[in-house]
């Protein structure tokens, strides 16, 4: 029986296309895949290995940490810190930059991650995921600091996620399109199951947390109302709605069948001093790279996400991403009337 292309084979073939490649990037992607396989195993086992429930602490975001948030973060550190492929690591679960142990071999990359996104779903057995973003580390800096991570999303050399759902899927872009790999648990390898993924430019499916409707700005109010008016409204088509409360699951659905995902800024977030709910560096940027590489679009409603110059490591931004024509419509509604 033909095994198919493993993630490791795929990465090595990509490396062979790059003159002078050292194999370090290949090693880094493999390290991330190992961490995801370990997280997938624990997510799958859940209560059997006592990893559900609260960790009894808050993370730097002031959010209740789940046990698996902490464990997943530790697994990412374990997989990345000692193989000489990274110079430093940043994570939703850590306030500052994770510096490598004294004497550890340093690599040429910086990794940012949300080790377990959507973890509020873990106790109710709904899909969750790991999101990662890879930047080039600054040369000749042994201990990169926060400022060294604050690069716009256009500087990412790779981005991806691992979705822990009915299947465990690793989705990856290195800037040449989007590929999907499915974990074969029989022999513990991610196998290539889709490549050159494209998001349909149009859609009839939107994803937003409607419980926040009274806080939305007018452009979002207008767009969602038009979706709800369906075929009788100005958009001339009926829409379906989804909200999983797990960004990785929402983005994967959009990559698979199109759609538009919105987590806009709103008056409630603004009153709390937040520009949005989702974090730029390890949620919005990696997902924006993946979506754009699949032919979609990703904006804050007012600017392209990948072009934002970060100011803080845990900075939050509004996110509107997915099918290009729908994202452009919503973004157009944000333009001043005179320029629309
Ligand atoms: P809400 C999960 O906590 C997350 O960061 C994203 O994965 C998800 O899209 C969003 O927040 C859900 O937010 O307000 O609906 O719980």
GROMACS .gro file of C-alpha atoms and ligand atoms in nm:
model
  356
    1UNK     CA    1   0.000   0.000   0.000
    2UNK     CA    2   0.139   0.346  -0.090
    3UNK     CA    3   0.214   0.541   0.232
    4UNK     CA    4   0.201   0.888   0.074
    5UNK     CA    5   0.414   1.194   0.141
    6UNK     CA    6   0.499   1.254   0.505
    7UNK     CA    7   0.540   1.604   0.644
    8UNK     CA    8   0.910   1.535   0.695
    9UNK     CA    9   0.954   1.427   0.330
   10UNK     CA   10   0.755   1.732   0.214
   11UNK     CA   11   0.970   1.971   0.419
   12UNK     CA   12   1.295   1.809   0.301
   13UNK     CA   13   1.183   1.835  -0.064
   14UNK     CA   14   1.113   2.206  -0.004
   15UNK     CA   15   1.459   2.239   0.152
   16UNK     CA   16   1.619   2.076  -0.154
   17UNK     CA   17   1.466   2.353  -0.369
   18UNK     CA   18   1.655   2.618  -0.168
   19UNK     CA   19   2.024   2.655  -0.265
   20UNK     CA   20   2.249   2.641   0.036
   21UNK     CA   21   1.971   2.549   0.277
   22UNK     CA   22   2.121   2.435   0.606
   23UNK     CA   23   1.835   2.209   0.706
   24UNK     CA   24   1.769   2.426   1.013
   25UNK     CA   25   1.425   2.536   0.892
   26UNK     CA   26   1.342   2.173   0.817
   27UNK     CA   27   1.447   2.080   1.167
   28UNK     CA   28   1.238   2.358   1.319
   29UNK     CA   29   0.920   2.254   1.134
   30UNK     CA   30   0.983   1.898   1.243
   31UNK     CA   31   1.021   2.012   1.607
   32UNK     CA   32   0.686   2.193   1.585
   33UNK     CA   33   0.525   1.881   1.437
   34UNK     CA   34   0.658   1.672   1.726
   35UNK     CA   35   0.512   1.917   1.980
   36UNK     CA   36   0.177   1.908   1.798
   37UNK     CA   37   0.173   1.528   1.798
   38UNK     CA   38   0.235   1.525   2.173
   39UNK     CA   39  -0.038   1.785   2.232
   40UNK     CA   40  -0.275   1.591   2.004
   41UNK     CA   41  -0.218   1.277   2.212
   42UNK     CA   42  -0.304   1.456   2.539
   43UNK     CA   43  -0.604   1.638   2.390
   44UNK     CA   44  -0.729   1.303   2.259
   45UNK     CA   45  -0.683   1.128   2.594
   46UNK     CA   46  -0.836   1.418   2.796
   47UNK     CA   47  -0.988   1.297   3.122
   48UNK     CA   48  -0.806   0.963   3.094
   49UNK     CA   49  -0.479   1.140   3.177
   50UNK     CA   50  -0.627   1.410   3.403
   51UNK     CA   51  -0.542   1.706   3.178
   52UNK     CA   52  -0.885   1.870   3.172
   53UNK     CA   53  -1.006   2.158   3.385
   54UNK     CA   54  -0.850   2.475   3.516
   55UNK     CA   55  -0.484   2.520   3.602
   56UNK     CA   56  -0.598   2.748   3.885
   57UNK     CA   57  -0.403   3.044   3.748
   58UNK     CA   58  -0.438   3.333   3.505
   59UNK     CA   59  -0.215   3.394   3.204
   60UNK     CA   60  -0.065   3.726   3.107
   61UNK     CA   61  -0.392   3.804   2.930
   62UNK     CA   62  -0.576   3.781   3.263
   63UNK     CA   63  -0.758   3.475   3.131
   64UNK     CA   64  -0.817   3.155   3.331
   65UNK     CA   65  -0.552   2.904   3.222
   66UNK     CA   66  -0.659   2.548   3.153
   67UNK     CA   67  -0.424   2.268   3.257
   68UNK     CA   68  -0.373   2.191   2.886
   69UNK     CA   69  -0.277   2.555   2.816
   70UNK     CA   70   0.017   2.519   3.053
   71UNK     CA   71   0.106   2.166   2.943
   72UNK     CA   72   0.092   2.261   2.572
   73UNK     CA   73   0.317   2.559   2.635
   74UNK     CA   74   0.565   2.335   2.819
   75UNK     CA   75   0.559   2.085   2.530
   76UNK     CA   76   0.634   2.362   2.278
   77UNK     CA   77   0.931   2.474   2.492
   78UNK     CA   78   1.054   2.114   2.530
   79UNK     CA   79   1.032   2.053   2.154
   80UNK     CA   80   1.193   2.381   2.047
   81UNK     CA   81   1.442   2.488   2.313
   82UNK     CA   82   1.719   2.230   2.282
   83UNK     CA   83   1.752   2.148   1.911
   84UNK     CA   84   1.942   2.457   1.800
   85UNK     CA   85   1.679   2.581   1.552
   86UNK     CA   86   1.546   2.886   1.737
   87UNK     CA   87   1.698   3.189   1.907
   88UNK     CA   88   1.396   3.251   2.133
   89UNK     CA   89   1.026   3.175   2.175
   90UNK     CA   90   0.718   3.384   2.262
   91UNK     CA   91   0.377   3.252   2.357
   92UNK     CA   92   0.033   3.362   2.462
   93UNK     CA   93   0.099   3.181   2.790
   94UNK     CA   94   0.420   3.368   2.879
   95UNK     CA   95   0.451   3.738   2.965
   96UNK     CA   96   0.793   3.792   2.810
   97UNK     CA   97   1.036   3.618   2.577
   98UNK     CA   98   1.145   3.262   2.660
   99UNK     CA   99   1.526   3.266   2.652
  100UNK     CA  100   1.716   2.946   2.576
  101UNK     CA  101   1.913   2.785   2.859
  102UNK     CA  102   2.271   2.901   2.900
  103UNK     CA  103   2.496   2.714   2.658
  104UNK     CA  104   2.208   2.588   2.441
  105UNK     CA  105   2.274   2.594   2.066
  106UNK     CA  106   2.093   2.890   1.907
  107UNK     CA  107   1.922   2.888   1.570
  108UNK     CA  108   1.825   3.150   1.316
  109UNK     CA  109   1.450   3.162   1.388
  110UNK     CA  110   1.202   3.314   1.632
  111UNK     CA  111   0.879   3.127   1.703
  112UNK     CA  112   0.557   3.277   1.835
  113UNK     CA  113   0.268   3.051   1.930
  114UNK     CA  114  -0.069   3.014   2.088
  115UNK     CA  115  -0.004   2.667   2.227
  116UNK     CA  116  -0.370   2.579   2.271
  117UNK     CA  117  -0.613   2.822   2.113
  118UNK     CA  118  -0.981   2.789   2.199
  119UNK     CA  119  -0.896   2.605   2.518
  120UNK     CA  120  -1.227   2.711   2.676
  121UNK     CA  121  -1.367   2.438   2.449
  122UNK     CA  122  -1.141   2.160   2.577
  123UNK     CA  123  -1.365   2.065   2.872
  124UNK     CA  124  -1.667   2.030   2.642
  125UNK     CA  125  -1.481   1.823   2.381
  126UNK     CA  126  -1.495   2.078   2.100
  127UNK     CA  127  -1.204   2.124   1.856
  128UNK     CA  128  -0.904   2.329   1.969
  129UNK     CA  129  -0.572   2.403   1.805
  130UNK     CA  130  -0.212   2.520   1.817
  131UNK     CA  131  -0.116   2.828   1.612
  132UNK     CA  132   0.244   2.914   1.522
  133UNK     CA  133   0.433   3.191   1.343
  134UNK     CA  134   0.800   3.183   1.240
  135UNK     CA  135   1.024   3.489   1.192
  136UNK     CA  136   1.394   3.517   1.111
  137UNK     CA  137   1.594   3.598   1.425
  138UNK     CA  138   1.812   3.909   1.417
  139UNK     CA  139   2.176   3.816   1.347
  140UNK     CA  140   2.441   3.855   1.619
  141UNK     CA  141   2.189   3.889   1.903
  142UNK     CA  142   2.234   3.604   2.150
  143UNK     CA  143   1.929   3.687   2.363
  144UNK     CA  144   1.652   3.836   2.144
  145UNK     CA  145   1.416   4.064   2.334
  146UNK     CA  146   1.051   4.159   2.276
  147UNK     CA  147   1.151   4.432   2.030
  148UNK     CA  148   1.320   4.170   1.809
  149UNK     CA  149   0.983   3.992   1.768
  150UNK     CA  150   0.789   4.305   1.670
  151UNK     CA  151   0.800   4.253   1.294
  152UNK     CA  152   0.497   4.300   1.065
  153UNK     CA  153   0.325   3.982   0.948
  154UNK     CA  154   0.473   4.023   0.602
  155UNK     CA  155   0.808   3.924   0.756
  156UNK     CA  156   0.685   3.577   0.859
  157UNK     CA  157   0.882   3.299   0.687
  158UNK     CA  158   0.616   3.043   0.776
  159UNK     CA  159   0.287   3.008   0.961
  160UNK     CA  160   0.058   2.723   1.048
  161UNK     CA  161  -0.177   2.556   1.285
  162UNK     CA  162  -0.258   2.212   1.414
  163UNK     CA  163  -0.631   2.142   1.453
  164UNK     CA  164  -0.722   1.883   1.716
  165UNK     CA  165  -1.060   1.775   1.581
  166UNK     CA  166  -1.215   1.451   1.451
  167UNK     CA  167  -0.886   1.433   1.259
  168UNK     CA  168  -0.563   1.594   1.372
  169UNK     CA  169  -0.460   1.822   1.085
  170UNK     CA  170  -0.145   2.029   1.045
  171UNK     CA  171  -0.185   2.320   0.800
  172UNK     CA  172   0.130   2.497   0.684
  173UNK     CA  173   0.244   2.776   0.456
  174UNK     CA  174   0.605   2.873   0.388
  175UNK     CA  175   0.497   3.146   0.146
  176UNK     CA  176   0.428   2.922  -0.152
  177UNK     CA  177   0.065   2.827  -0.097
  178UNK     CA  178  -0.106   2.624   0.175
  179UNK     CA  179  -0.075   2.250   0.235
  180UNK     CA  180  -0.265   2.024   0.474
  181UNK     CA  181  -0.140   1.710   0.650
  182UNK     CA  182  -0.348   1.452   0.837
  183UNK     CA  183  -0.202   1.265   1.134
  184UNK     CA  184  -0.200   0.889   1.080
  185UNK     CA  185  -0.203   0.765   1.437
  186UNK     CA  186  -0.110   0.412   1.328
  187UNK     CA  187   0.246   0.522   1.268
  188UNK     CA  188   0.252   0.873   1.407
  189UNK     CA  189   0.320   1.066   1.087
  190UNK     CA  190   0.147   1.365   0.931
  191UNK     CA  191   0.062   1.268   0.570
  192UNK     CA  192   0.003   1.520   0.290
  193UNK     CA  193  -0.371   1.521   0.217
  194UNK     CA  194  -0.423   1.858   0.038
  195UNK     CA  195  -0.195   2.107  -0.134
  196UNK     CA  196  -0.244   2.439  -0.315
  197UNK     CA  197  -0.552   2.506  -0.097
  198UNK     CA  198  -0.773   2.787  -0.233
  199UNK     CA  199  -1.051   2.974  -0.049
  200UNK     CA  200  -1.361   3.041  -0.267
  201UNK     CA  201  -1.374   3.418  -0.332
  202UNK     CA  202  -1.746   3.432  -0.250
  203UNK     CA  203  -1.933   3.279   0.040
  204UNK     CA  204  -2.272   3.243   0.208
  205UNK     CA  205  -2.142   3.168   0.557
  206UNK     CA  206  -2.035   3.412   0.829
  207UNK     CA  207  -1.885   3.348   1.171
  208UNK     CA  208  -1.919   3.603   1.451
  209UNK     CA  209  -2.014   3.598   1.820
  210UNK     CA  210  -2.358   3.759   1.791
  211UNK     CA  211  -2.387   3.803   2.168
  212UNK     CA  212  -2.168   4.112   2.119
  213UNK     CA  213  -2.400   4.266   1.859
  214UNK     CA  214  -2.504   4.564   2.073
  215UNK     CA  215  -2.135   4.666   2.098
  216UNK     CA  216  -2.045   4.648   1.728
  217UNK     CA  217  -1.952   4.949   1.515
  218UNK     CA  218  -2.192   5.050   1.235
  219UNK     CA  219  -2.003   4.884   0.944
  220UNK     CA  220  -2.022   4.544   1.115
  221UNK     CA  221  -2.386   4.604   1.219
  222UNK     CA  222  -2.463   4.683   0.853
  223UNK     CA  223  -2.284   4.379   0.710
  224UNK     CA  224  -2.433   4.124   0.951
  225UNK     CA  225  -2.781   4.275   0.909
  226UNK     CA  226  -2.744   4.239   0.529
  227UNK     CA  227  -2.634   3.876   0.571
  228UNK     CA  228  -2.942   3.813   0.789
  229UNK     CA  229  -3.170   3.978   0.531
  230UNK     CA  230  -3.064   3.700   0.295
  231UNK     CA  231  -3.185   3.676  -0.063
  232UNK     CA  232  -3.442   3.954  -0.007
  233UNK     CA  233  -3.168   4.193   0.110
  234UNK     CA  234  -2.896   4.388  -0.074
  235UNK     CA  235  -2.659   4.089  -0.088
  236UNK     CA  236  -2.919   3.888  -0.280
  237UNK     CA  237  -2.825   3.555  -0.120
  238UNK     CA  238  -2.907   3.360   0.194
  239UNK     CA  239  -2.636   3.310   0.457
  240UNK     CA  240  -2.560   3.044   0.714
  241UNK     CA  241  -2.393   3.126   1.047
  242UNK     CA  242  -2.132   2.934   1.246
  243UNK     CA  243  -1.951   3.015   1.574
  244UNK     CA  244  -1.725   2.751   1.728
  245UNK     CA  245  -1.534   2.992   1.959
  246UNK     CA  246  -1.215   2.827   1.838
  247UNK     CA  247  -1.036   3.035   1.575
  248UNK     CA  248  -0.844   2.737   1.439
  249UNK     CA  249  -1.169   2.550   1.367
  250UNK     CA  250  -1.324   2.858   1.205
  251UNK     CA  251  -1.024   2.925   0.983
  252UNK     CA  252  -1.006   2.559   0.882
  253UNK     CA  253  -1.372   2.562   0.779
  254UNK     CA  254  -1.307   2.874   0.572
  255UNK     CA  255  -1.000   2.717   0.405
  256UNK     CA  256  -1.215   2.413   0.325
  257UNK     CA  257  -1.540   2.572   0.198
  258UNK     CA  258  -1.507   2.950   0.220
  259UNK     CA  259  -1.671   3.195   0.459
  260UNK     CA  260  -1.594   3.508   0.653
  261UNK     CA  261  -1.479   3.521   1.017
  262UNK     CA  262  -1.519   3.838   1.217
  263UNK     CA  263  -1.391   3.923   1.561
  264UNK     CA  264  -1.425   4.303   1.530
  265UNK     CA  265  -1.331   4.570   1.774
  266UNK     CA  266  -1.634   4.695   1.965
  267UNK     CA  267  -1.736   4.943   2.235
  268UNK     CA  268  -1.706   4.684   2.515
  269UNK     CA  269  -1.346   4.596   2.418
  270UNK     CA  270  -1.268   4.966   2.368
  271UNK     CA  271  -1.397   5.046   2.718
  272UNK     CA  272  -1.150   4.784   2.844
  273UNK     CA  273  -0.868   4.950   2.651
  274UNK     CA  274  -0.850   4.670   2.392
  275UNK     CA  275  -0.845   4.722   2.013
  276UNK     CA  276  -0.982   4.370   1.967
  277UNK     CA  277  -0.995   4.029   2.133
  278UNK     CA  278  -0.751   3.832   1.918
  279UNK     CA  279  -0.374   3.873   1.947
  280UNK     CA  280  -0.180   4.006   1.650
  281UNK     CA  281   0.151   3.823   1.681
  282UNK     CA  282   0.038   3.462   1.733
  283UNK     CA  283  -0.324   3.451   1.618
  284UNK     CA  284  -0.406   3.722   1.360
  285UNK     CA  285  -0.070   3.731   1.177
  286UNK     CA  286  -0.022   3.355   1.122
  287UNK     CA  287  -0.386   3.308   1.024
  288UNK     CA  288  -0.370   3.610   0.794
  289UNK     CA  289  -0.064   3.466   0.618
  290UNK     CA  290  -0.237   3.131   0.571
  291UNK     CA  291  -0.560   3.290   0.446
  292UNK     CA  292  -0.381   3.523   0.201
  293UNK     CA  293  -0.164   3.236   0.075
  294UNK     CA  294  -0.491   3.053  -0.002
  295UNK     CA  295  -0.628   3.349  -0.199
  296UNK     CA  296  -0.835   3.502   0.080
  297UNK     CA  297  -0.804   3.836   0.259
  298UNK     CA  298  -0.745   3.946   0.619
  299UNK     CA  299  -0.797   4.298   0.751
  300UNK     CA  300  -0.886   4.480   1.072
  301UNK     CA  301  -1.167   4.644   0.875
  302UNK     CA  302  -0.940   4.939   0.814
  303UNK     CA  303  -0.600   4.791   0.718
  304UNK     CA  304  -0.434   4.471   0.598
  305UNK     CA  305  -0.339   4.271   0.908
  306UNK     CA  306  -0.002   4.161   0.771
  307UNK     CA  307   0.110   4.523   0.730
  308UNK     CA  308   0.047   4.628   1.091
  309UNK     CA  309   0.367   4.741   1.265
  310UNK     CA  310   0.344   4.570   1.606
  311UNK     CA  311   0.398   4.780   1.917
  312UNK     CA  312   0.352   4.515   2.188
  313UNK     CA  313   0.406   4.139   2.205
  314UNK     CA  314   0.049   4.066   2.322
  315UNK     CA  315  -0.116   4.339   2.118
  316UNK     CA  316  -0.480   4.275   2.020
  317UNK     CA  317  -0.640   4.365   1.687
  318UNK     CA  318  -0.979   4.340   1.518
  319UNK     CA  319  -0.989   4.050   1.271
  320UNK     CA  320  -1.201   4.007   0.956
  321UNK     CA  321  -1.072   3.725   0.734
  322UNK     CA  322  -1.179   3.470   0.475
  323UNK     CA  323  -1.336   3.479   0.128
  324UNK     CA  324  -1.182   3.776  -0.048
  325UNK     CA  325  -1.502   3.934  -0.185
  326UNK     CA  326  -1.679   3.921   0.153
  327UNK     CA  327  -1.380   4.063   0.343
  328UNK     CA  328  -1.346   4.343   0.085
  329UNK     CA  329  -1.716   4.422   0.122
  330UNK     CA  330  -1.696   4.453   0.504
  331UNK     CA  331  -1.373   4.651   0.478
  332UNK     CA  332  -1.537   4.881   0.224
  333UNK     CA  333  -1.816   4.954   0.472
  334UNK     CA  334  -1.548   5.086   0.710
  335UNK     CA  335  -1.426   5.344   0.458
  336UNK     CA  336  -1.541   5.703   0.512
  337UNK     CA  337  -1.864   5.765   0.315
  338UNK     CA  338  -1.696   6.008   0.077
  339UNK     CA  339  -1.434   5.752  -0.031
  340UNK     CA  340  -1.653   5.440  -0.040
  341LIG     P1  341  -1.550   3.436   2.239
  341LIG     C1  342  -1.047   3.152   2.185
  341LIG     O1  343  -1.044   3.199   2.320
  341LIG     C2  344  -1.032   3.274   2.096
  341LIG     O2  345  -0.910   3.337   2.122
  341LIG     C3  346  -1.045   3.233   1.950
  341LIG     O3  347  -0.995   3.106   1.925
  341LIG     C4  348  -1.195   3.240   1.926
  341LIG     O4  349  -1.227   3.270   1.792
  341LIG     C5  350  -1.240   3.353   2.019
  341LIG     O5  351  -1.140   3.365   2.121
  341LIG     C6  352  -1.372   3.320   2.086
  341LIG     O6  353  -1.409   3.435   2.161
  341LIG     O7  354  -1.563   3.581   2.286
  341LIG     O8  355  -1.658   3.396   2.142
  341LIG     O9  356  -1.535   3.336   2.351
   0.00000   0.00000   0.00000
